[in-house]
Amino acid sequence: MADNTIYDTANQLERDLRGHADYRALREAYDAIEADEASKKLFDTFRETTQMLQMKQMSQETPTDEEIEGVQALSEEVMQDAKIQRLMESEQRVSQLINDINQIIMQPLNEIYQISETN
């Protein structure tokens, strides 16, 4: 029975996250970008470009100077878009919330390994 309870708790946590003010702010910020053609195009380009660079770095490829300059210029443009700024700030708050929850969830494992390290 305890096995089902933990999944019920996880599902409730998912519902609670969706109802949290920071998540709702993120959803609203994302929807605002989706409704603005210029912001959406800039955001999509920025996301695709940064993902491409991350993939290159993960495969041990070095980005070209041109690619780095392009991302820097794009980043400056993104910083000027209030809707994208709002989204990024909201993402940071939700990410921090999830990190905090993860630390709580991982506490039992951390305790096991701390005990093991001291013996």
mmCIF file of N, CA and C in Angstrom:
data_model
loop_
_atom_site.group_PDB
_atom_site.id
_atom_site.type_symbol
_atom_site.label_atom_id
_atom_site.label_comp_id
_atom_site.label_asym_id
_atom_site.label_seq_id
_atom_site.Cartn_x
_atom_site.Cartn_y
_atom_site.Cartn_z
ATOM 1 N N MET A 1 0.819 -1.201 0.000
ATOM 2 C CA MET A 1 0.000 0.000 0.000
ATOM 3 C C MET A 1 0.859 1.259 0.000
ATOM 4 N N ALA A 2 1.993 1.203 0.697
ATOM 5 C CA ALA A 2 2.872 2.369 0.768
ATOM 6 C C ALA A 2 3.413 2.738 -0.611
ATOM 7 N N ASP A 3 3.592 1.729 -1.478
ATOM 8 C CA ASP A 3 4.087 2.012 -2.824
ATOM 9 C C ASP A 3 3.125 2.915 -3.591
ATOM 10 N N ASN A 4 1.836 2.654 -3.467
ATOM 11 C CA ASN A 4 0.846 3.493 -4.145
ATOM 12 C C ASN A 4 0.786 4.884 -3.536
ATOM 13 N N THR A 5 0.946 4.968 -2.227
ATOM 14 C CA THR A 5 0.877 6.253 -1.539
ATOM 15 C C THR A 5 1.953 7.209 -2.038
ATOM 16 N N ILE A 6 3.136 6.707 -2.273
ATOM 17 C CA ILE A 6 4.219 7.585 -2.719
ATOM 18 C C ILE A 6 3.918 8.147 -4.111
ATOM 19 N N TYR A 7 3.291 7.342 -4.958
ATOM 20 C CA TYR A 7 2.909 7.837 -6.284
ATOM 21 C C TYR A 7 1.748 8.820 -6.189
ATOM 22 N N ASP A 8 0.841 8.556 -5.268
ATOM 23 C CA ASP A 8 -0.249 9.513 -5.036
ATOM 24 C C ASP A 8 0.314 10.853 -4.582
ATOM 25 N N THR A 9 1.305 10.790 -3.699
ATOM 26 C CA THR A 9 1.949 12.011 -3.213
ATOM 27 C C THR A 9 2.654 12.738 -4.354
ATOM 28 N N ALA A 10 3.341 11.987 -5.213
ATOM 29 C CA ALA A 10 4.028 12.596 -6.355
ATOM 30 C C ALA A 10 3.030 13.246 -7.305
ATOM 31 N N ASN A 11 1.917 12.582 -7.543
ATOM 32 C CA ASN A 11 0.888 13.160 -8.417
ATOM 33 C C ASN A 11 0.282 14.412 -7.800
ATOM 34 N N GLN A 12 0.107 14.414 -6.485
ATOM 35 C CA GLN A 12 -0.403 15.606 -5.812
ATOM 36 C C GLN A 12 0.622 16.735 -5.906
ATOM 37 N N LEU A 13 1.897 16.396 -5.785
ATOM 38 C CA LEU A 13 2.954 17.400 -5.920
ATOM 39 C C LEU A 13 2.914 18.033 -7.309
ATOM 40 N N GLU A 14 2.692 17.215 -8.328
ATOM 41 C CA GLU A 14 2.589 17.738 -9.699
ATOM 42 C C GLU A 14 1.413 18.705 -9.810
ATOM 43 N N ARG A 15 0.290 18.351 -9.228
ATOM 44 C CA ARG A 15 -0.877 19.243 -9.257
ATOM 45 C C ARG A 15 -0.604 20.521 -8.467
ATOM 46 N N ASP A 16 0.063 20.377 -7.329
ATOM 47 C CA ASP A 16 0.388 21.551 -6.518
ATOM 48 C C ASP A 16 1.347 22.480 -7.262
ATOM 49 N N LEU A 17 2.296 21.904 -7.985
ATOM 50 C CA LEU A 17 3.226 22.719 -8.767
ATOM 51 C C LEU A 17 2.471 23.520 -9.819
ATOM 52 N N ARG A 18 1.541 22.887 -10.495
ATOM 53 C CA ARG A 18 0.746 23.591 -11.507
ATOM 54 C C ARG A 18 -0.075 24.729 -10.907
ATOM 55 N N GLY A 19 -0.450 24.600 -9.643
ATOM 56 C CA GLY A 19 -1.230 25.632 -8.982
ATOM 57 C C GLY A 19 -0.391 26.695 -8.297
ATOM 58 N N HIS A 20 0.914 26.492 -8.241
ATOM 59 C CA HIS A 20 1.805 27.425 -7.553
ATOM 60 C C HIS A 20 1.901 28.746 -8.324
ATOM 61 N N ALA A 21 1.993 29.831 -7.598
ATOM 62 C CA ALA A 21 2.038 31.164 -8.214
ATOM 63 C C ALA A 21 3.204 31.305 -9.192
ATOM 64 N N ASP A 22 4.367 30.739 -8.861
ATOM 65 C CA ASP A 22 5.522 30.859 -9.762
ATOM 66 C C ASP A 22 5.291 30.108 -11.067
ATOM 67 N N TYR A 23 4.661 28.944 -10.993
ATOM 68 C CA TYR A 23 4.352 28.196 -12.209
ATOM 69 C C TYR A 23 3.328 28.948 -13.050
ATOM 70 N N ARG A 24 2.308 29.479 -12.395
ATOM 71 C CA ARG A 24 1.282 30.224 -13.135
ATOM 72 C C ARG A 24 1.896 31.447 -13.811
ATOM 73 N N ALA A 25 2.835 32.107 -13.138
ATOM 74 C CA ALA A 25 3.511 33.259 -13.742
ATOM 75 C C ALA A 25 4.328 32.822 -14.955
ATOM 76 N N LEU A 26 4.974 31.665 -14.859
ATOM 77 C CA LEU A 26 5.734 31.131 -15.992
ATOM 78 C C LEU A 26 4.805 30.835 -17.161
ATOM 79 N N ARG A 27 3.690 30.211 -16.891
ATOM 80 C CA ARG A 27 2.713 29.890 -17.939
ATOM 81 C C ARG A 27 2.213 31.161 -18.618
ATOM 82 N N GLU A 28 1.907 32.176 -17.817
ATOM 83 C CA GLU A 28 1.433 33.448 -18.364
ATOM 84 C C GLU A 28 2.515 34.124 -19.203
ATOM 85 N N ALA A 29 3.756 34.070 -18.731
ATOM 86 C CA ALA A 29 4.861 34.672 -19.478
ATOM 87 C C ALA A 29 5.059 33.954 -20.809
ATOM 88 N N TYR A 30 4.971 32.633 -20.793
ATOM 89 C CA TYR A 30 5.116 31.859 -22.026
ATOM 90 C C TYR A 30 3.981 32.170 -22.997
ATOM 91 N N ASP A 31 2.773 32.229 -22.482
ATOM 92 C CA ASP A 31 1.618 32.536 -23.329
ATOM 93 C C ASP A 31 1.732 33.927 -23.946
ATOM 94 N N ALA A 32 2.290 34.880 -23.200
ATOM 95 C CA ALA A 32 2.469 36.239 -23.718
ATOM 96 C C ALA A 32 3.448 36.241 -24.890
ATOM 97 N N ILE A 33 4.486 35.426 -24.802
ATOM 98 C CA ILE A 33 5.447 35.322 -25.911
ATOM 99 C C ILE A 33 4.785 34.665 -27.115
ATOM 100 N N GLU A 34 4.035 33.617 -26.872
ATOM 101 C CA GLU A 34 3.348 32.922 -27.963
ATOM 102 C C GLU A 34 2.382 33.851 -28.701
ATOM 103 N N ALA A 35 1.833 34.825 -27.993
ATOM 104 C CA ALA A 35 0.858 35.743 -28.594
ATOM 105 C C ALA A 35 1.509 36.907 -29.331
ATOM 106 N N ASP A 36 2.817 37.074 -29.172
ATOM 107 C CA ASP A 36 3.535 38.188 -29.799
ATOM 108 C C ASP A 36 4.492 37.617 -30.845
ATOM 109 N N GLU A 37 4.192 37.847 -32.108
ATOM 110 C CA GLU A 37 4.955 37.222 -33.192
ATOM 111 C C GLU A 37 6.446 37.540 -33.130
ATOM 112 N N ALA A 38 6.793 38.791 -32.863
ATOM 113 C CA ALA A 38 8.206 39.182 -32.820
ATOM 114 C C ALA A 38 8.924 38.518 -31.647
ATOM 115 N N SER A 39 8.300 38.534 -30.482
ATOM 116 C CA SER A 39 8.913 37.899 -29.304
ATOM 117 C C SER A 39 9.044 36.397 -29.509
ATOM 118 N N LYS A 40 8.030 35.795 -30.085
ATOM 119 C CA LYS A 40 8.059 34.347 -30.320
ATOM 120 C C LYS A 40 9.186 33.978 -31.277
ATOM 121 N N LYS A 41 9.319 34.731 -32.350
ATOM 122 C CA LYS A 41 10.377 34.441 -33.325
ATOM 123 C C LYS A 41 11.753 34.593 -32.676
ATOM 124 N N LEU A 42 11.949 35.662 -31.922
ATOM 125 C CA LEU A 42 13.228 35.895 -31.253
ATOM 126 C C LEU A 42 13.504 34.790 -30.234
ATOM 127 N N PHE A 43 12.506 34.449 -29.445
ATOM 128 C CA PHE A 43 12.667 33.414 -28.427
ATOM 129 C C PHE A 43 12.988 32.065 -29.064
ATOM 130 N N ASP A 44 12.265 31.698 -30.112
ATOM 131 C CA ASP A 44 12.510 30.423 -30.795
ATOM 132 C C ASP A 44 13.912 30.379 -31.392
ATOM 133 N N THR A 45 14.338 31.474 -31.999
ATOM 134 C CA THR A 45 15.685 31.540 -32.578
ATOM 135 C C THR A 45 16.739 31.401 -31.490
ATOM 136 N N PHE A 46 16.538 32.102 -30.383
ATOM 137 C CA PHE A 46 17.477 32.042 -29.263
ATOM 138 C C PHE A 46 17.559 30.623 -28.707
ATOM 139 N N ARG A 47 16.426 30.006 -28.501
ATOM 140 C CA ARG A 47 16.392 28.649 -27.948
ATOM 141 C C ARG A 47 17.067 27.657 -28.899
ATOM 142 N N GLU A 48 16.761 27.741 -30.186
ATOM 143 C CA GLU A 48 17.371 26.834 -31.166
ATOM 144 C C GLU A 48 18.880 27.032 -31.235
ATOM 145 N N THR A 49 19.312 28.283 -31.208
ATOM 146 C CA THR A 49 20.741 28.585 -31.301
ATOM 147 C C THR A 49 21.490 28.088 -30.077
ATOM 148 N N THR A 50 20.944 28.335 -28.895
ATOM 149 C CA THR A 50 21.624 27.882 -27.680
ATOM 150 C C THR A 50 21.631 26.357 -27.592
ATOM 151 N N GLN A 51 20.561 25.703 -28.029
ATOM 152 C CA GLN A 51 20.532 24.239 -28.031
ATOM 153 C C GLN A 51 21.574 23.681 -28.992
ATOM 154 N N MET A 52 21.720 24.317 -30.141
ATOM 155 C CA MET A 52 22.715 23.874 -31.117
ATOM 156 C C MET A 52 24.124 23.982 -30.522
ATOM 157 N N LEU A 53 24.395 25.085 -29.838
ATOM 158 C CA LEU A 53 25.715 25.251 -29.232
ATOM 159 C C LEU A 53 25.939 24.247 -28.105
ATOM 160 N N GLN A 54 24.933 23.975 -27.325
ATOM 161 C CA GLN A 54 25.059 22.984 -26.256
ATOM 162 C C GLN A 54 25.345 21.603 -26.829
ATOM 163 N N MET A 55 24.679 21.265 -27.918
ATOM 164 C CA MET A 55 24.919 19.970 -28.557
ATOM 165 C C MET A 55 26.357 19.882 -29.060
ATOM 166 N N LYS A 56 26.845 20.969 -29.627
ATOM 167 C CA LYS A 56 28.234 20.986 -30.098
ATOM 168 C C LYS A 56 29.191 20.762 -28.937
ATOM 169 N N GLN A 57 28.949 21.465 -27.848
ATOM 170 C CA GLN A 57 29.828 21.340 -26.692
ATOM 171 C C GLN A 57 29.767 19.936 -26.101
ATOM 172 N N MET A 58 28.581 19.343 -26.073
ATOM 173 C CA MET A 58 28.439 17.986 -25.543
ATOM 174 C C MET A 58 29.163 16.967 -26.417
ATOM 175 N N SER A 59 29.276 17.250 -27.693
ATOM 176 C CA SER A 59 29.978 16.332 -28.591
ATOM 177 C C SER A 59 31.441 16.736 -28.771
ATOM 178 N N GLN A 60 31.925 17.552 -27.841
ATOM 179 C CA GLN A 60 33.331 17.967 -27.806
ATOM 180 C C GLN A 60 33.749 18.851 -28.978
ATOM 181 N N GLU A 61 32.778 19.440 -29.666
ATOM 182 C CA GLU A 61 33.088 20.374 -30.744
ATOM 183 C C GLU A 61 33.216 21.776 -30.163
ATOM 184 N N THR A 62 34.126 22.538 -30.709
ATOM 185 C CA THR A 62 34.301 23.917 -30.270
ATOM 186 C C THR A 62 33.493 24.830 -31.180
ATOM 187 N N PRO A 63 32.633 25.656 -30.589
ATOM 188 C CA PRO A 63 31.878 26.605 -31.418
ATOM 189 C C PRO A 63 32.834 27.580 -32.111
ATOM 190 N N THR A 64 32.474 27.984 -33.305
ATOM 191 C CA THR A 64 33.296 28.947 -34.032
ATOM 192 C C THR A 64 33.132 30.330 -33.402
ATOM 193 N N ASP A 65 34.089 31.199 -33.687
ATOM 194 C CA ASP A 65 33.995 32.576 -33.197
ATOM 195 C C ASP A 65 32.718 33.234 -33.710
ATOM 196 N N GLU A 66 32.373 32.934 -34.948
ATOM 197 C CA GLU A 66 31.160 33.498 -35.548
ATOM 198 C C GLU A 66 29.911 33.041 -34.789
ATOM 199 N N GLU A 67 29.873 31.762 -34.416
ATOM 200 C CA GLU A 67 28.727 31.250 -33.660
ATOM 201 C C GLU A 67 28.636 31.902 -32.288
ATOM 202 N N ILE A 68 29.769 32.055 -31.641
ATOM 203 C CA ILE A 68 29.792 32.684 -30.316
ATOM 204 C C ILE A 68 29.342 34.136 -30.410
ATOM 205 N N GLU A 69 29.846 34.846 -31.399
ATOM 206 C CA GLU A 69 29.441 36.245 -31.592
ATOM 207 C C GLU A 69 27.949 36.339 -31.902
ATOM 208 N N GLY A 70 27.457 35.401 -32.689
ATOM 209 C CA GLY A 70 26.039 35.391 -33.025
ATOM 210 C C GLY A 70 25.165 35.183 -31.799
ATOM 211 N N VAL A 71 25.562 34.274 -30.927
ATOM 212 C CA VAL A 71 24.799 34.023 -29.701
ATOM 213 C C VAL A 71 24.867 35.233 -28.777
ATOM 214 N N GLN A 72 26.028 35.859 -28.704
ATOM 215 C CA GLN A 72 26.155 37.051 -27.858
ATOM 216 C C GLN A 72 25.250 38.168 -28.359
ATOM 217 N N ALA A 73 25.225 38.379 -29.657
ATOM 218 C CA ALA A 73 24.360 39.415 -30.228
ATOM 219 C C ALA A 73 22.892 39.065 -29.998
ATOM 220 N N LEU A 74 22.566 37.811 -30.181
ATOM 221 C CA LEU A 74 21.197 37.353 -29.961
ATOM 222 C C LEU A 74 20.809 37.511 -28.489
ATOM 223 N N SER A 75 21.735 37.214 -27.593
ATOM 224 C CA SER A 75 21.479 37.365 -26.157
ATOM 225 C C SER A 75 21.183 38.812 -25.800
ATOM 226 N N GLU A 76 21.933 39.720 -26.386
ATOM 227 C CA GLU A 76 21.690 41.144 -26.134
ATOM 228 C C GLU A 76 20.298 41.545 -26.616
ATOM 229 N N GLU A 77 19.916 41.022 -27.754
ATOM 230 C CA GLU A 77 18.588 41.319 -28.293
ATOM 231 C C GLU A 77 17.494 40.734 -27.397
ATOM 232 N N VAL A 78 17.721 39.527 -26.918
ATOM 233 C CA VAL A 78 16.762 38.865 -26.027
ATOM 234 C C VAL A 78 16.589 39.674 -24.744
ATOM 235 N N MET A 79 17.696 40.210 -24.225
ATOM 236 C CA MET A 79 17.639 40.983 -22.977
ATOM 237 C C MET A 79 16.818 42.261 -23.129
ATOM 238 N N GLN A 80 16.630 42.712 -24.335
ATOM 239 C CA GLN A 80 15.854 43.927 -24.580
ATOM 240 C C GLN A 80 14.356 43.651 -24.702
ATOM 241 N N ASP A 81 13.989 42.386 -24.787
ATOM 242 C CA ASP A 81 12.579 42.010 -24.938
ATOM 243 C C ASP A 81 11.990 41.747 -23.552
ATOM 244 N N ALA A 82 11.105 42.618 -23.100
ATOM 245 C CA ALA A 82 10.537 42.522 -21.747
ATOM 246 C C ALA A 82 9.777 41.214 -21.532
ATOM 247 N N LYS A 83 9.117 40.718 -22.561
ATOM 248 C CA LYS A 83 8.347 39.476 -22.416
ATOM 249 C C LYS A 83 9.278 38.284 -22.202
ATOM 250 N N ILE A 84 10.366 38.263 -22.937
ATOM 251 C CA ILE A 84 11.323 37.165 -22.778
ATOM 252 C C ILE A 84 12.026 37.286 -21.430
ATOM 253 N N GLN A 85 12.338 38.495 -21.022
ATOM 254 C CA GLN A 85 12.951 38.707 -19.708
ATOM 255 C C GLN A 85 12.043 38.169 -18.607
ATOM 256 N N ARG A 86 10.767 38.482 -18.716
ATOM 257 C CA ARG A 86 9.792 38.011 -17.726
ATOM 258 C C ARG A 86 9.755 36.486 -17.704
ATOM 259 N N LEU A 87 9.789 35.877 -18.886
ATOM 260 C CA LEU A 87 9.797 34.418 -18.965
ATOM 261 C C LEU A 87 11.035 33.845 -18.282
ATOM 262 N N MET A 88 12.190 34.406 -18.565
ATOM 263 C CA MET A 88 13.435 33.893 -17.992
ATOM 264 C C MET A 88 13.452 34.045 -16.469
ATOM 265 N N GLU A 89 12.948 35.152 -15.976
ATOM 266 C CA GLU A 89 12.867 35.343 -14.528
ATOM 267 C C GLU A 89 11.913 34.323 -13.916
ATOM 268 N N SER A 90 10.802 34.077 -14.583
ATOM 269 C CA SER A 90 9.839 33.085 -14.094
ATOM 270 C C SER A 90 10.439 31.685 -14.132
ATOM 271 N N GLU A 91 11.188 31.381 -15.188
ATOM 272 C CA GLU A 91 11.854 30.079 -15.287
ATOM 273 C C GLU A 91 12.808 29.878 -14.121
ATOM 274 N N GLN A 92 13.545 30.925 -13.770
ATOM 275 C CA GLN A 92 14.494 30.824 -12.661
ATOM 276 C C GLN A 92 13.777 30.529 -11.348
ATOM 277 N N ARG A 93 12.655 31.195 -11.108
ATOM 278 C CA ARG A 93 11.912 30.960 -9.869
ATOM 279 C C ARG A 93 11.363 29.534 -9.818
ATOM 280 N N VAL A 94 10.815 29.048 -10.924
ATOM 281 C CA VAL A 94 10.289 27.679 -10.955
ATOM 282 C C VAL A 94 11.431 26.676 -10.815
ATOM 283 N N SER A 95 12.540 26.937 -11.454
ATOM 284 C CA SER A 95 13.697 26.057 -11.343
ATOM 285 C C SER A 95 14.184 25.987 -9.896
ATOM 286 N N GLN A 96 14.224 27.118 -9.216
ATOM 287 C CA GLN A 96 14.639 27.130 -7.813
ATOM 288 C C GLN A 96 13.654 26.344 -6.956
ATOM 289 N N LEU A 97 12.372 26.511 -7.225
ATOM 290 C CA LEU A 97 11.342 25.769 -6.502
ATOM 291 C C LEU A 97 11.545 24.265 -6.682
ATOM 292 N N ILE A 98 11.774 23.840 -7.911
ATOM 293 C CA ILE A 98 11.974 22.416 -8.194
ATOM 294 C C ILE A 98 13.264 21.913 -7.547
ATOM 295 N N ASN A 99 14.316 22.723 -7.566
ATOM 296 C CA ASN A 99 15.564 22.335 -6.899
ATOM 297 C C ASN A 99 15.354 22.166 -5.399
ATOM 298 N N ASP A 100 14.596 23.080 -4.800
ATOM 299 C CA ASP A 100 14.301 22.972 -3.366
ATOM 300 C C ASP A 100 13.535 21.686 -3.066
ATOM 301 N N ILE A 101 12.539 21.383 -3.895
ATOM 302 C CA ILE A 101 11.752 20.154 -3.713
ATOM 303 C C ILE A 101 12.646 18.932 -3.890
ATOM 304 N N ASN A 102 13.522 18.970 -4.877
ATOM 305 C CA ASN A 102 14.432 17.854 -5.121
ATOM 306 C C ASN A 102 15.344 17.615 -3.917
ATOM 307 N N GLN A 103 15.821 18.683 -3.294
ATOM 308 C CA GLN A 103 16.666 18.520 -2.107
ATOM 309 C C GLN A 103 15.894 17.827 -0.986
ATOM 310 N N ILE A 104 14.638 18.199 -0.822
ATOM 311 C CA ILE A 104 13.804 17.562 0.201
ATOM 312 C C ILE A 104 13.621 16.079 -0.116
ATOM 313 N N ILE A 105 13.314 15.777 -1.369
ATOM 314 C CA ILE A 105 13.084 14.392 -1.785
ATOM 315 C C ILE A 105 14.352 13.553 -1.635
ATOM 316 N N MET A 106 15.502 14.143 -1.907
ATOM 317 C CA MET A 106 16.760 13.405 -1.871
ATOM 318 C C MET A 106 17.345 13.275 -0.469
ATOM 319 N N GLN A 107 16.757 13.931 0.502
ATOM 320 C CA GLN A 107 17.305 13.919 1.856
ATOM 321 C C GLN A 107 17.510 12.510 2.421
ATOM 322 N N PRO A 108 16.570 11.578 2.267
ATOM 323 C CA PRO A 108 16.820 10.231 2.798
ATOM 324 C C PRO A 108 18.065 9.571 2.189
ATOM 325 N N LEU A 109 18.276 9.745 0.887
ATOM 326 C CA LEU A 109 19.472 9.163 0.259
ATOM 327 C C LEU A 109 20.735 9.870 0.730
ATOM 328 N N ASN A 110 20.660 11.176 0.849
ATOM 329 C CA ASN A 110 21.817 11.924 1.337
ATOM 330 C C ASN A 110 22.205 11.467 2.736
ATOM 331 N N GLU A 111 21.215 11.203 3.575
ATOM 332 C CA GLU A 111 21.493 10.731 4.930
ATOM 333 C C GLU A 111 22.185 9.375 4.905
ATOM 334 N N ILE A 112 21.747 8.487 4.031
ATOM 335 C CA ILE A 112 22.383 7.166 3.930
ATOM 336 C C ILE A 112 23.849 7.322 3.572
ATOM 337 N N TYR A 113 24.140 8.127 2.563
ATOM 338 C CA TYR A 113 25.514 8.251 2.105
ATOM 339 C C TYR A 113 26.372 9.042 3.072
ATOM 340 N N GLN A 114 25.804 9.964 3.813
ATOM 341 C CA GLN A 114 26.576 10.674 4.835
ATOM 342 C C GLN A 114 26.965 9.712 5.948
ATOM 343 N N ILE A 115 26.035 8.833 6.324
ATOM 344 C CA ILE A 115 26.330 7.844 7.355
ATOM 345 C C ILE A 115 27.432 6.913 6.865
ATOM 346 N N SER A 116 27.361 6.491 5.608
ATOM 347 C CA SER A 116 28.361 5.592 5.036
ATOM 348 C C SER A 116 29.731 6.243 4.996
ATOM 349 N N GLU A 117 29.790 7.527 4.705
ATOM 350 C CA GLU A 117 31.069 8.220 4.590
ATOM 351 C C GLU A 117 31.734 8.421 5.945
ATOM 352 N N THR A 118 30.959 8.495 7.008
ATOM 353 C CA THR A 118 31.541 8.724 8.325
ATOM 354 C C THR A 118 32.000 7.427 8.987
ATOM 355 N N ASN A 119 31.597 6.276 8.445
ATOM 356 C CA ASN A 119 31.998 4.989 9.047
ATOM 357 C C ASN A 119 33.306 4.515 8.520
#
